[in-house]
Coordinates of N, CA and C in Angstrom, one line a residue:
M1 N 1.1 -1.5 -0.1 CA 0.2 0.2 0.0 C 0.5 1.0 -0.1
R2 N 0.0 2.3 -0.7 CA 1.2 3.7 -0.9 C 1.2 4.4 0.3
H3 N 2.2 4.7 0.8 CA 2.3 5.7 1.9 C 1.4 7.2 1.9
K4 N 0.7 7.6 2.6 CA 0.0 8.9 2.7 C 1.2 9.6 2.8
I5 N 0.9 11.3 2.1 CA 2.0 12.3 2.2 C 1.2 13.3 2.1
V6 N 1.8 14.0 3.5 CA 1.1 15.9 3.5 C 1.9 16.6 3.5
A7 N 2.3 17.3 2.5 CA 3.1 18.2 2.4 C 2.7 19.4 2.3
G8 N 3.7 20.6 2.8 CA 3.0 22.2 2.8 C 4.3 22.6 2.1
N9 N 3.8 23.4 0.8 CA 4.7 24.6 0.2 C 4.8 25.6 0.1
W10 N 5.6 26.2 1.4 CA 5.1 27.4 2.1 C 5.3 28.9 1.6
K11 N 6.3 28.4 0.4 CA 6.1 29.8 -1.0 C 6.6 31.1 -0.2
M12 N 6.8 31.8 -0.5 CA 7.8 33.2 -0.3 C 7.3 33.8 1.4
H13 N 6.3 33.0 2.3 CA 6.2 33.1 3.9 C 7.3 32.6 4.5
K14 N 6.9 33.2 6.1 CA 7.9 32.9 7.1 C 9.2 33.1 7.2
N15 N 9.6 34.1 8.0 CA 11.1 34.2 8.1 C 11.4 33.3 8.8
A16 N 12.7 33.7 9.7 CA 13.6 32.4 10.2 C 12.9 32.1 11.6
E17 N 12.6 33.3 12.6 CA 12.1 33.0 13.8 C 10.4 32.3 13.4
E18 N 9.7 32.9 12.3 CA 8.4 32.0 12.2 C 8.4 31.0 11.4
T19 N 9.2 30.5 11.2 CA 9.8 28.9 10.5 C 10.3 28.2 11.6
E20 N 10.7 29.0 12.6 CA 11.1 27.7 13.9 C 10.1 27.9 14.8
D21 N 8.9 28.7 14.7 CA 7.8 28.8 15.7 C 6.8 27.6 15.1
F22 N 6.6 27.6 13.9 CA 5.8 27.1 13.2 C 6.4 25.4 13.2
L23 N 7.2 25.4 13.0 CA 7.8 23.8 13.2 C 7.7 23.4 14.5
N24 N 7.8 23.9 15.8 CA 7.5 23.5 16.5 C 6.4 23.3 17.4
E25 N 5.5 24.4 16.8 CA 3.9 23.6 16.8 C 3.6 22.8 16.1
L26 N 4.1 22.5 15.0 CA 3.9 21.3 14.2 C 4.3 20.0 14.9
I27 N 5.6 20.2 15.4 CA 6.2 18.6 15.9 C 5.2 18.4 17.3
D28 N 4.8 19.7 18.0 CA 3.9 19.1 19.2 C 2.5 19.0 18.7
Q29 N 2.3 18.9 17.6 CA 0.7 18.5 17.2 C 1.0 17.3 16.6
L30 N 1.9 16.3 16.3 CA 2.0 15.1 15.3 C 1.4 14.3 16.3
P31 N 0.9 13.4 16.0 CA 0.2 12.2 16.3 C 1.0 11.3 17.0
D32 N 0.9 10.2 18.4 CA 2.0 9.1 18.1 C 1.9 8.3 17.0
D33 N 0.5 7.9 16.6 CA 0.0 7.0 15.5 C -0.1 7.6 14.1
L34 N 1.3 8.1 14.0 CA 1.3 9.4 12.5 C 1.3 8.4 11.5
N35 N 0.3 8.2 10.4 CA 0.1 7.6 9.5 C 0.4 8.1 8.0
A36 N 1.1 8.7 7.9 CA 1.3 9.7 6.8 C 3.2 10.2 6.9
E37 N 3.3 10.7 5.8 CA 4.9 11.2 5.5 C 4.4 13.0 5.6
I38 N 5.1 13.7 6.7 CA 4.8 15.0 6.5 C 6.4 16.0 5.5
I39 N 5.8 16.5 5.1 CA 6.6 16.9 4.3 C 6.8 18.8 4.4
V40 N 7.6 19.4 4.5 CA 7.6 21.0 4.7 C 8.5 21.5 3.7
A41 N 8.0 22.5 2.8 CA 8.7 23.2 2.0 C 9.2 24.5 2.3
P42 N 10.3 24.9 3.1 CA 10.2 26.2 3.4 C 10.8 27.0 2.5
T43 N 11.3 28.6 2.8 CA 11.9 29.3 2.1 C 13.3 28.8 1.5
F44 N 13.9 29.3 0.6 CA 15.4 28.7 0.7 C 16.2 29.4 1.5
V45 N 16.3 30.2 2.2 CA 17.4 31.2 3.5 C 16.9 30.1 4.5
N46 N 15.9 29.4 4.5 CA 15.5 29.0 6.4 C 15.5 27.4 5.8
L47 N 16.2 26.8 4.7 CA 16.1 25.7 4.1 C 16.9 24.7 5.3
A48 N 18.1 25.4 5.7 CA 19.1 24.6 6.7 C 19.0 24.5 7.9
S49 N 18.2 25.9 8.2 CA 17.4 25.9 9.6 C 16.4 24.6 10.3
A50 N 15.6 24.6 9.0 CA 14.5 23.9 9.0 C 14.7 22.3 9.2
A51 N 15.7 21.9 8.1 CA 16.6 20.9 8.2 C 16.7 20.2 9.9
D52 N 17.8 20.7 10.1 CA 18.3 20.8 11.3 C 17.0 20.7 13.1
H53 N 16.1 21.4 12.4 CA 15.1 21.6 13.5 C 14.2 20.1 13.5
V54 N 14.1 19.3 12.2 CA 13.1 18.5 12.2 C 13.9 17.1 12.2
E55 N 15.3 17.2 12.6 CA 15.9 16.1 12.1 C 15.6 15.0 12.6
F56 N 15.4 14.8 13.7 CA 15.0 14.1 14.9 C 13.6 13.9 14.9
T57 N 12.8 14.0 14.2 CA 11.2 14.0 13.8 C 10.8 13.1 12.5
P58 N 9.5 13.0 12.5 CA 8.9 12.3 11.7 C 8.7 13.3 10.1
I59 N 9.3 14.4 10.3 CA 8.8 15.7 9.1 C 10.1 15.5 8.1
T60 N 9.9 15.4 7.0 CA 11.2 15.6 6.0 C 11.3 17.0 5.4
V61 N 12.2 17.8 4.8 CA 12.1 18.9 4.8 C 12.5 19.0 2.7
A62 N 11.6 19.7 2.1 CA 11.9 19.9 0.4 C 12.3 21.1 0.1
A63 N 12.7 21.4 -0.8 CA 13.4 22.4 -1.5 C 12.0 23.1 -2.3
Q64 N 11.8 24.4 -2.7 CA 10.7 24.4 -3.2 C 11.2 24.7 -5.3
N65 N 12.4 24.5 -5.3 CA 12.6 24.6 -6.8 C 14.7 24.4 -6.6
M66 N 14.9 23.9 -7.9 CA 16.9 23.8 -8.2 C 16.9 24.2 -9.6
H67 N 17.8 24.7 -10.0 CA 18.5 24.6 -11.2 C 19.1 23.0 -11.7
Q68 N 19.0 23.0 -12.6 CA 19.4 21.8 -13.5 C 21.0 21.6 -13.7
A69 N 21.7 22.9 -13.4 CA 23.2 22.3 -13.4 C 23.6 22.0 -12.2
E70 N 24.8 21.8 -12.5 CA 25.2 21.4 -10.6 C 26.2 22.7 -10.5
S71 N 26.7 23.2 -11.0 CA 27.7 24.5 -10.5 C 27.4 25.4 -11.8
G72 N 28.0 26.9 -11.4 CA 28.2 27.8 -12.4 C 27.8 28.9 -12.6
A73 N 27.7 29.9 -13.8 CA 27.4 31.2 -13.5 C 25.8 31.1 -13.7
Y74 N 25.2 31.1 -12.8 CA 23.7 31.1 -12.5 C 23.0 32.2 -11.2
T75 N 23.1 33.2 -11.5 CA 23.1 33.9 -10.3 C 22.0 33.7 -9.5
G76 N 21.7 33.6 -8.1 CA 20.4 33.8 -7.6 C 20.0 32.2 -7.8
E77 N 20.4 31.3 -7.9 CA 20.1 29.5 -8.2 C 20.6 29.3 -7.6
I78 N 20.0 27.8 -7.3 CA 20.1 26.8 -6.2 C 20.5 25.0 -6.7
S79 N 22.0 24.8 -6.7 CA 22.3 23.5 -7.4 C 21.2 22.2 -6.3
G80 N 21.1 21.3 -7.1 CA 20.8 20.1 -6.3 C 22.0 19.2 -5.6
A81 N 23.3 19.7 -6.0 CA 24.3 19.2 -5.1 C 24.2 19.9 -3.1
F82 N 23.4 21.4 -3.6 CA 23.8 22.3 -2.2 C 22.5 21.4 -1.4
L83 N 21.6 21.4 -2.1 CA 20.1 21.0 -1.5 C 20.3 19.4 -0.7
S84 N 21.1 18.6 -1.0 CA 21.4 17.5 -0.8 C 21.8 17.3 0.5
K85 N 23.4 18.4 0.3 CA 24.0 18.3 1.4 C 23.4 19.1 2.6
L86 N 22.1 20.0 2.4 CA 21.5 20.3 3.4 C 20.7 19.9 4.6
G87 N 20.5 18.3 3.7 CA 19.8 17.3 4.3 C 18.5 17.4 3.3
C88 N 18.0 18.0 2.7 CA 16.7 18.1 1.9 C 16.6 16.8 1.7
K89 N 15.6 16.3 1.0 CA 15.0 14.8 0.6 C 14.1 14.8 -0.5
F90 N 13.1 16.2 -0.6 CA 12.1 15.9 -1.6 C 12.7 17.6 -2.5
V91 N 12.4 17.8 -3.9 CA 12.2 18.8 -4.3 C 11.2 19.2 -5.3
L92 N 10.7 20.3 -4.9 CA 9.0 20.6 -5.8 C 9.8 21.2 -7.4
I93 N 9.9 20.6 -8.3 CA 10.1 20.8 -9.4 C 8.4 21.2 -10.4
G94 N 9.0 21.9 -11.3 CA 7.9 22.3 -12.2 C 6.1 23.0 -11.6
H95 N 6.8 23.8 -10.5 CA 5.2 24.3 -10.3 C 4.9 25.2 -10.9
S96 N 3.3 25.4 -11.1 CA 2.9 26.1 -11.8 C 3.2 27.8 -11.9
E97 N 3.5 28.3 -10.7 CA 4.5 29.3 -10.3 C 5.4 29.3 -11.1
R98 N 6.6 28.5 -11.1 CA 7.8 28.6 -12.1 C 7.3 28.2 -13.6
R99 N 6.3 27.9 -13.8 CA 5.8 27.3 -14.8 C 5.5 28.9 -15.6
Q100 N 4.9 29.6 -14.8 CA 4.1 31.0 -15.5 C 4.9 32.0 -15.3
Y101 N 5.9 32.3 -14.2 CA 7.0 33.4 -13.9 C 7.7 33.1 -14.6
H102 N 8.3 32.1 -14.9 CA 9.7 31.7 -15.2 C 10.1 31.2 -16.4
S103 N 9.1 31.1 -17.3 CA 8.7 30.6 -18.4 C 9.6 29.1 -18.2
E104 N 9.3 28.4 -17.3 CA 9.8 27.1 -17.3 C 9.1 25.8 -18.3
S105 N 9.9 25.4 -19.2 CA 9.2 24.3 -19.9 C 9.1 22.9 -19.8
D106 N 8.7 22.2 -20.4 CA 9.1 20.7 -20.5 C 9.9 20.1 -20.1
E107 N 11.0 21.0 -20.9 CA 12.3 20.2 -21.4 C 13.1 21.0 -20.3
V108 N 12.5 22.2 -19.7 CA 13.5 22.6 -17.9 C 13.2 21.5 -17.1
V109 N 11.8 21.5 -17.1 CA 11.2 20.4 -15.9 C 11.9 19.1 -16.1
Q110 N 12.1 18.3 -17.3 CA 12.7 17.4 -17.3 C 14.3 17.2 -17.1
A111 N 15.1 18.7 -17.4 CA 16.3 18.6 -16.9 C 16.3 18.2 -15.9
K112 N 15.5 19.0 -14.8 CA 15.7 19.2 -13.3 C 15.2 17.9 -13.0
V113 N 14.4 17.4 -13.5 CA 14.0 16.1 -12.6 C 15.3 15.0 -12.8
A114 N 16.2 15.2 -13.8 CA 17.2 14.6 -14.0 C 18.3 14.8 -13.2
A115 N 18.6 16.3 -12.7 CA 19.4 16.5 -12.0 C 19.4 16.3 -10.6
A116 N 17.9 16.3 -10.0 CA 17.1 16.1 -8.5 C 17.9 14.1 -8.4
W117 N 17.5 13.9 -9.0 CA 18.0 12.2 -9.1 C 19.6 12.0 -9.1
K118 N 20.4 12.7 -10.1 CA 22.1 12.5 -9.4 C 22.1 12.7 -8.2
H119 N 21.7 13.8 -7.5 CA 21.8 14.3 -6.6 C 21.2 13.5 -5.4
G120 N 20.4 12.5 -5.6 CA 19.9 11.6 -4.5 C 18.2 12.1 -3.9
L121 N 18.0 13.2 -4.3 CA 16.8 14.1 -4.5 C 15.6 13.2 -5.2
V122 N 14.1 13.4 -4.3 CA 13.3 12.9 -4.8 C 12.5 13.7 -5.5
P123 N 12.2 14.0 -6.6 CA 11.2 15.2 -7.2 C 9.7 15.1 -6.9
I124 N 9.5 16.1 -6.5 CA 7.7 16.3 -6.7 C 7.4 16.9 -8.0
I125 N 6.9 16.3 -8.6 CA 6.6 17.1 -10.1 C 5.3 17.6 -10.3
C126 N 4.9 18.8 -10.3 CA 3.9 19.4 -10.4 C 3.2 19.3 -11.9
V127 N 2.2 18.9 -11.7 CA 1.5 19.3 -13.1 C 0.1 19.5 -12.9
G128 N -0.6 20.2 -14.2 CA -2.0 21.0 -14.1 C -2.3 21.5 -15.0
E129 N -3.7 21.9 -15.5 CA -4.0 23.0 -16.6 C -4.8 24.3 -16.1
T130 N -4.6 25.0 -16.9 CA -5.2 26.3 -16.6 C -6.5 26.5 -17.0
L131 N -7.3 27.2 -16.5 CA -8.8 27.0 -17.0 C -9.1 27.2 -18.2
E132 N -7.9 27.8 -19.5 CA -8.6 27.5 -20.6 C -8.1 26.2 -21.2
E133 N -7.0 25.7 -20.1 CA -6.7 24.3 -21.2 C -7.9 23.1 -20.6
L134 N -8.3 23.7 -19.1 CA -9.3 22.7 -18.8 C -10.8 22.9 -20.0
E135 N -11.3 23.9 -20.2 CA -12.1 24.3 -21.2 C -11.9 23.8 -22.9
T136 N -10.9 23.7 -23.1 CA -10.8 23.4 -24.3 C -10.0 21.8 -24.8
Q137 N -9.3 21.4 -23.4 CA -9.0 19.9 -23.4 C -9.3 19.0 -22.6
G138 N -10.0 19.6 -21.6 CA -10.6 18.7 -20.3 C -9.7 18.7 -19.5
Q139 N -9.9 17.8 -17.8 CA -9.0 17.8 -17.3 C -7.9 17.3 -17.2
S140 N -7.9 16.1 -17.7 CA -6.6 15.2 -17.5 C -5.3 15.2 -18.8
A141 N -5.6 15.8 -19.6 CA -4.8 16.1 -20.8 C -3.8 16.8 -20.8
V142 N -3.9 18.0 -20.1 CA -2.5 18.5 -20.2 C -1.5 17.9 -18.9
P143 N -2.4 17.8 -17.6 CA -1.5 17.0 -16.5 C -0.7 15.6 -17.1
V144 N -1.3 14.9 -17.8 CA -1.3 13.6 -18.3 C 0.2 14.0 -19.2
A145 N 0.2 15.0 -20.3 CA 1.4 15.0 -21.0 C 2.5 15.8 -20.5
Q146 N 2.0 16.6 -19.4 CA 3.5 17.1 -18.9 C 4.0 15.9 -17.8
T147 N 3.1 14.9 -17.1 CA 3.9 13.9 -16.7 C 4.8 13.4 -17.7
I148 N 4.2 12.9 -19.0 CA 5.1 12.0 -19.5 C 6.3 13.2 -20.0
A149 N 6.2 14.0 -20.2 CA 7.2 14.5 -20.8 C 8.5 14.9 -19.3
A150 N 8.3 15.0 -18.4 CA 9.0 15.1 -17.4 C 9.7 14.3 -17.1
L151 N 9.4 12.5 -17.3 CA 9.6 11.6 -17.2 C 10.1 10.3 -18.3
S152 N 10.2 11.7 -19.4 CA 10.6 11.1 -20.7 C 11.9 11.4 -20.8
G153 N 12.6 10.2 -21.3 CA 14.2 10.6 -21.8 C 15.1 10.5 -21.2
H154 N 14.8 9.8 -19.9 CA 15.9 9.4 -19.1 C 16.2 7.7 -19.0
E155 N 17.6 7.4 -18.8 CA 18.0 5.9 -19.2 C 17.2 4.9 -17.8
T156 N 17.3 5.6 -16.8 CA 16.2 5.1 -15.9 C 15.8 6.2 -15.0
L157 N 14.2 5.4 -14.2 CA 13.6 6.4 -13.8 C 13.7 6.1 -11.8
G158 N 14.2 7.3 -11.3 CA 14.7 7.2 -10.1 C 13.3 7.3 -9.3
E159 N 13.0 7.4 -8.1 CA 11.9 8.0 -7.2 C 11.5 8.8 -7.2
F160 N 10.3 9.0 -7.5 CA 9.2 10.3 -8.0 C 8.3 10.5 -7.3
V161 N 7.1 11.7 -7.4 CA 6.3 11.9 -6.8 C 5.4 13.2 -8.0
I162 N 4.6 12.6 -8.1 CA 3.0 13.6 -8.8 C 2.2 14.2 -7.9
A163 N 2.4 15.5 -8.1 CA 1.3 16.7 -7.7 C 0.9 16.9 -9.1
Y164 N -0.5 16.8 -8.4 CA -2.0 17.0 -9.3 C -2.1 18.7 -9.1
E165 N -1.9 19.5 -9.5 CA -2.3 21.0 -9.5 C -3.0 21.6 -10.3
P166 N -4.3 21.8 -10.2 CA -5.0 22.6 -11.4 C -4.9 23.9 -11.0
V167 N -4.4 24.3 -12.3 CA -3.5 26.1 -12.2 C -5.0 27.0 -11.9
W168 N -6.0 26.3 -12.4 CA -7.2 27.2 -11.8 C -8.0 27.3 -10.9
A169 N -7.2 26.3 -9.8 CA -7.6 26.1 -8.1 C -6.7 26.3 -7.3
I170 N -5.5 26.7 -7.8 CA -4.3 27.6 -6.9 C -4.6 28.6 -6.4
G171 N -4.6 28.9 -5.5 CA -4.9 30.3 -4.4 C -6.2 31.1 -5.0
T172 N -7.2 30.5 -5.7 CA -8.9 31.1 -6.2 C -9.3 30.4 -5.3
G173 N -9.6 29.6 -4.5 CA -10.7 29.1 -3.4 C -11.3 28.3 -4.3
K174 N -11.2 28.3 -5.4 CA -11.6 26.9 -6.5 C -11.2 25.9 -6.2
V175 N -11.8 24.7 -6.0 CA -11.0 23.1 -5.8 C -11.6 22.3 -6.6
A176 N -10.8 21.5 -7.1 CA -11.6 20.0 -7.7 C -12.3 19.4 -6.5
T177 N -13.1 18.5 -7.2 CA -13.6 18.4 -6.1 C -13.0 16.5 -5.7
P178 N -12.9 15.9 -4.9 CA -11.7 14.4 -4.6 C -12.5 13.5 -5.5
Q179 N -13.6 13.5 -6.4 CA -13.6 12.5 -7.9 C -13.0 13.4 -8.7
E180 N -12.9 14.6 -8.9 CA -12.3 14.2 -10.2 C -10.8 14.6 -10.0
A181 N -10.3 14.9 -8.8 CA -8.9 14.8 -8.4 C -8.4 13.2 -8.6
E182 N -9.7 12.0 -8.2 CA -9.4 10.9 -8.1 C -9.3 10.4 -9.6
E183 N -10.2 11.1 -10.8 CA -10.0 10.7 -11.8 C -8.9 10.9 -13.1
V184 N -8.4 12.1 -12.7 CA -7.1 12.9 -13.1 C -5.9 12.1 -12.2
S185 N -5.9 11.9 -11.5 CA -4.9 10.8 -10.9 C -4.6 9.7 -11.2
K186 N -6.0 8.9 -12.0 CA -6.1 7.2 -12.2 C -5.7 7.4 -13.8
A187 N -6.0 8.3 -14.4 CA -5.0 9.0 -15.8 C -4.1 9.0 -15.7
I188 N -3.7 9.9 -14.6 CA -1.7 10.0 -14.4 C -1.1 8.7 -14.3
R189 N -1.5 8.0 -13.5 CA -1.3 6.6 -13.1 C -1.3 5.8 -14.2
K190 N -2.5 5.4 -15.0 CA -2.5 4.9 -16.1 C -1.2 5.5 -17.3
A191 N -1.4 6.2 -17.5 CA -0.5 6.7 -18.7 C 1.1 6.3 -18.0
I192 N 1.8 6.5 -16.8 CA 2.5 6.3 -16.6 C 3.1 4.8 -16.6
T193 N 1.8 4.2 -15.9 CA 2.3 2.5 -16.3 C 2.5 1.9 -17.9
E194 N 1.7 2.5 -18.8 CA 1.7 2.3 -20.1 C 3.0 2.7 -20.6
N195 N 3.3 3.6 -20.2 CA 4.8 4.5 -20.9 C 6.1 3.9 -20.2
F196 N 5.9 3.6 -18.6 CA 7.4 3.4 -17.8 C 7.1 2.2 -17.1
G197 N 6.2 1.7 -17.1 CA 6.0 0.4 -16.3 C 5.3 0.2 -14.9
A198 N 5.0 -1.1 -15.1 CA 4.0 -1.0 -13.2 C 4.5 -0.7 -12.2
E199 N 5.9 -0.9 -12.2 CA 6.5 -0.4 -10.7 C 6.4 0.8 -10.8
S200 N 6.7 2.0 -12.1 CA 6.9 3.6 -12.1 C 5.5 4.0 -11.0
G201 N 3.9 3.4 -11.7 CA 2.9 3.2 -11.9 C 2.1 3.4 -10.5
Q202 N 3.2 3.0 -9.6 CA 3.2 2.8 -8.1 C 3.5 3.8 -7.4
S203 N 4.2 4.7 -8.1 CA 4.6 6.2 -7.8 C 3.2 7.2 -6.9
R204 N 3.5 7.4 -5.9 CA 2.6 8.7 -5.3 C 2.4 9.9 -6.2
I205 N 0.7 9.8 -6.3 CA 0.3 11.3 -6.3 C -0.7 12.0 -5.8
L206 N -0.2 13.4 -5.7 CA -0.6 14.0 -4.7 C -1.5 15.1 -5.0
Y207 N -2.9 15.7 -4.3 CA -3.6 16.7 -5.4 C -3.2 17.8 -4.0
G208 N -3.2 19.1 -4.9 CA -2.7 20.5 -4.5 C -3.9 21.4 -5.4
G209 N -4.3 22.2 -4.8 CA -5.4 23.4 -5.0 C -6.5 23.7 -4.4
S210 N -5.9 25.0 -3.2 CA -7.0 25.3 -2.5 C -7.5 23.8 -1.6
V211 N -6.4 23.3 -1.0 CA -6.8 22.2 -0.2 C -7.0 23.0 1.1
K212 N -8.2 22.8 2.5 CA -8.3 23.4 3.4 C -8.6 22.1 4.5
A213 N -8.3 22.4 5.8 CA -8.7 21.6 6.7 C -10.4 21.0 6.7
N214 N -11.2 21.9 6.0 CA -12.5 21.4 5.9 C -12.7 20.6 4.6
N215 N -11.7 20.5 3.6 CA -12.1 19.3 2.8 C -10.7 18.2 2.1
V216 N -9.6 18.2 3.1 CA -8.9 17.5 2.9 C -8.9 16.0 3.3
A217 N -10.0 15.8 4.0 CA -10.3 14.9 4.2 C -10.9 13.8 2.8
G218 N -11.8 14.7 2.3 CA -12.1 13.8 1.1 C -11.1 13.2 0.1
F219 N -9.6 14.3 0.2 CA -8.6 13.7 -1.0 C -7.9 12.5 -0.3
L220 N -7.8 12.6 0.6 CA -7.3 11.3 1.8 C -7.8 9.9 1.6
A221 N -8.8 10.1 1.3 CA -9.8 9.1 1.3 C -9.7 8.6 0.2
S222 N -9.5 9.1 -1.0 CA -9.5 8.4 -1.8 C -8.1 7.1 -2.1
G223 N -8.4 6.2 -3.1 CA -7.4 5.1 -3.5 C -6.9 5.2 -4.5
E224 N -7.0 6.5 -5.5 CA -5.9 7.1 -6.2 C -5.3 7.9 -5.9
V225 N -5.8 9.0 -5.1 CA -4.7 10.1 -4.5 C -4.1 9.7 -3.2
D226 N -2.7 10.0 -3.1 CA -1.9 9.8 -2.2 C -1.3 10.1 -1.5
G227 N -2.3 11.7 -1.2 CA -1.8 12.7 -0.1 C -2.2 13.8 -1.3
V228 N -1.5 15.0 -0.1 CA -2.0 16.4 0.0 C -0.9 17.1 -0.6
L229 N -0.7 18.5 -1.3 CA 0.1 19.3 -1.5 C -0.6 20.6 -1.1
V230 N -0.1 21.4 0.3 CA -1.4 22.5 0.5 C -0.2 23.5 0.4
G231 N -0.5 24.8 -0.1 CA 0.4 25.9 -0.4 C -0.1 27.2 0.4
G232 N -1.2 27.1 1.2 CA -2.1 28.1 2.2 C -1.4 28.1 2.9

């Protein structure tokens, strides 16, 4: 059975003090019978302290992004080599905000996935459709195509997680229903299995997009959705 994930993308929120306070509160509230993997993705400047803070807890740390090159003249960028040394286990790749504001193409996402594996990181590959794409192509066409593009062209596949985040539901208050998230997740899993084999098809698929305390249970109850990526 696939282990559930509850992940939080903090985006550009929480300074050093707020990061420490939040992690203390989160650690205190974790149940003894925790049956999900907890992931937090703080800002780059707080990654090292967050990783140290959760070292002996069930919480793991993800970076919000990484560069595909190992080193070089890339001002403001972060290498996967640096992230693995910090204690990161996961890295978000291809988030819709990166695709939209930084023009990250499927080719860039694919290269970042390869770089993540090279440095022992598990990529959480974000996929999802805009409102226009939803209306013209349906709900699963774009996330399936983005998933296949991210995983194609590699000699072998490492561990990965897919995060289905419909762009029209991120920060808008609109949300896909658990049934819609399940159908898209099922389509993504089918495409992965057909293109990359049954073992890869057992990779975990998350839902993200206006996930709240009052609707998270519906997503976690799904047999196809393996957890949530919360961004609020």
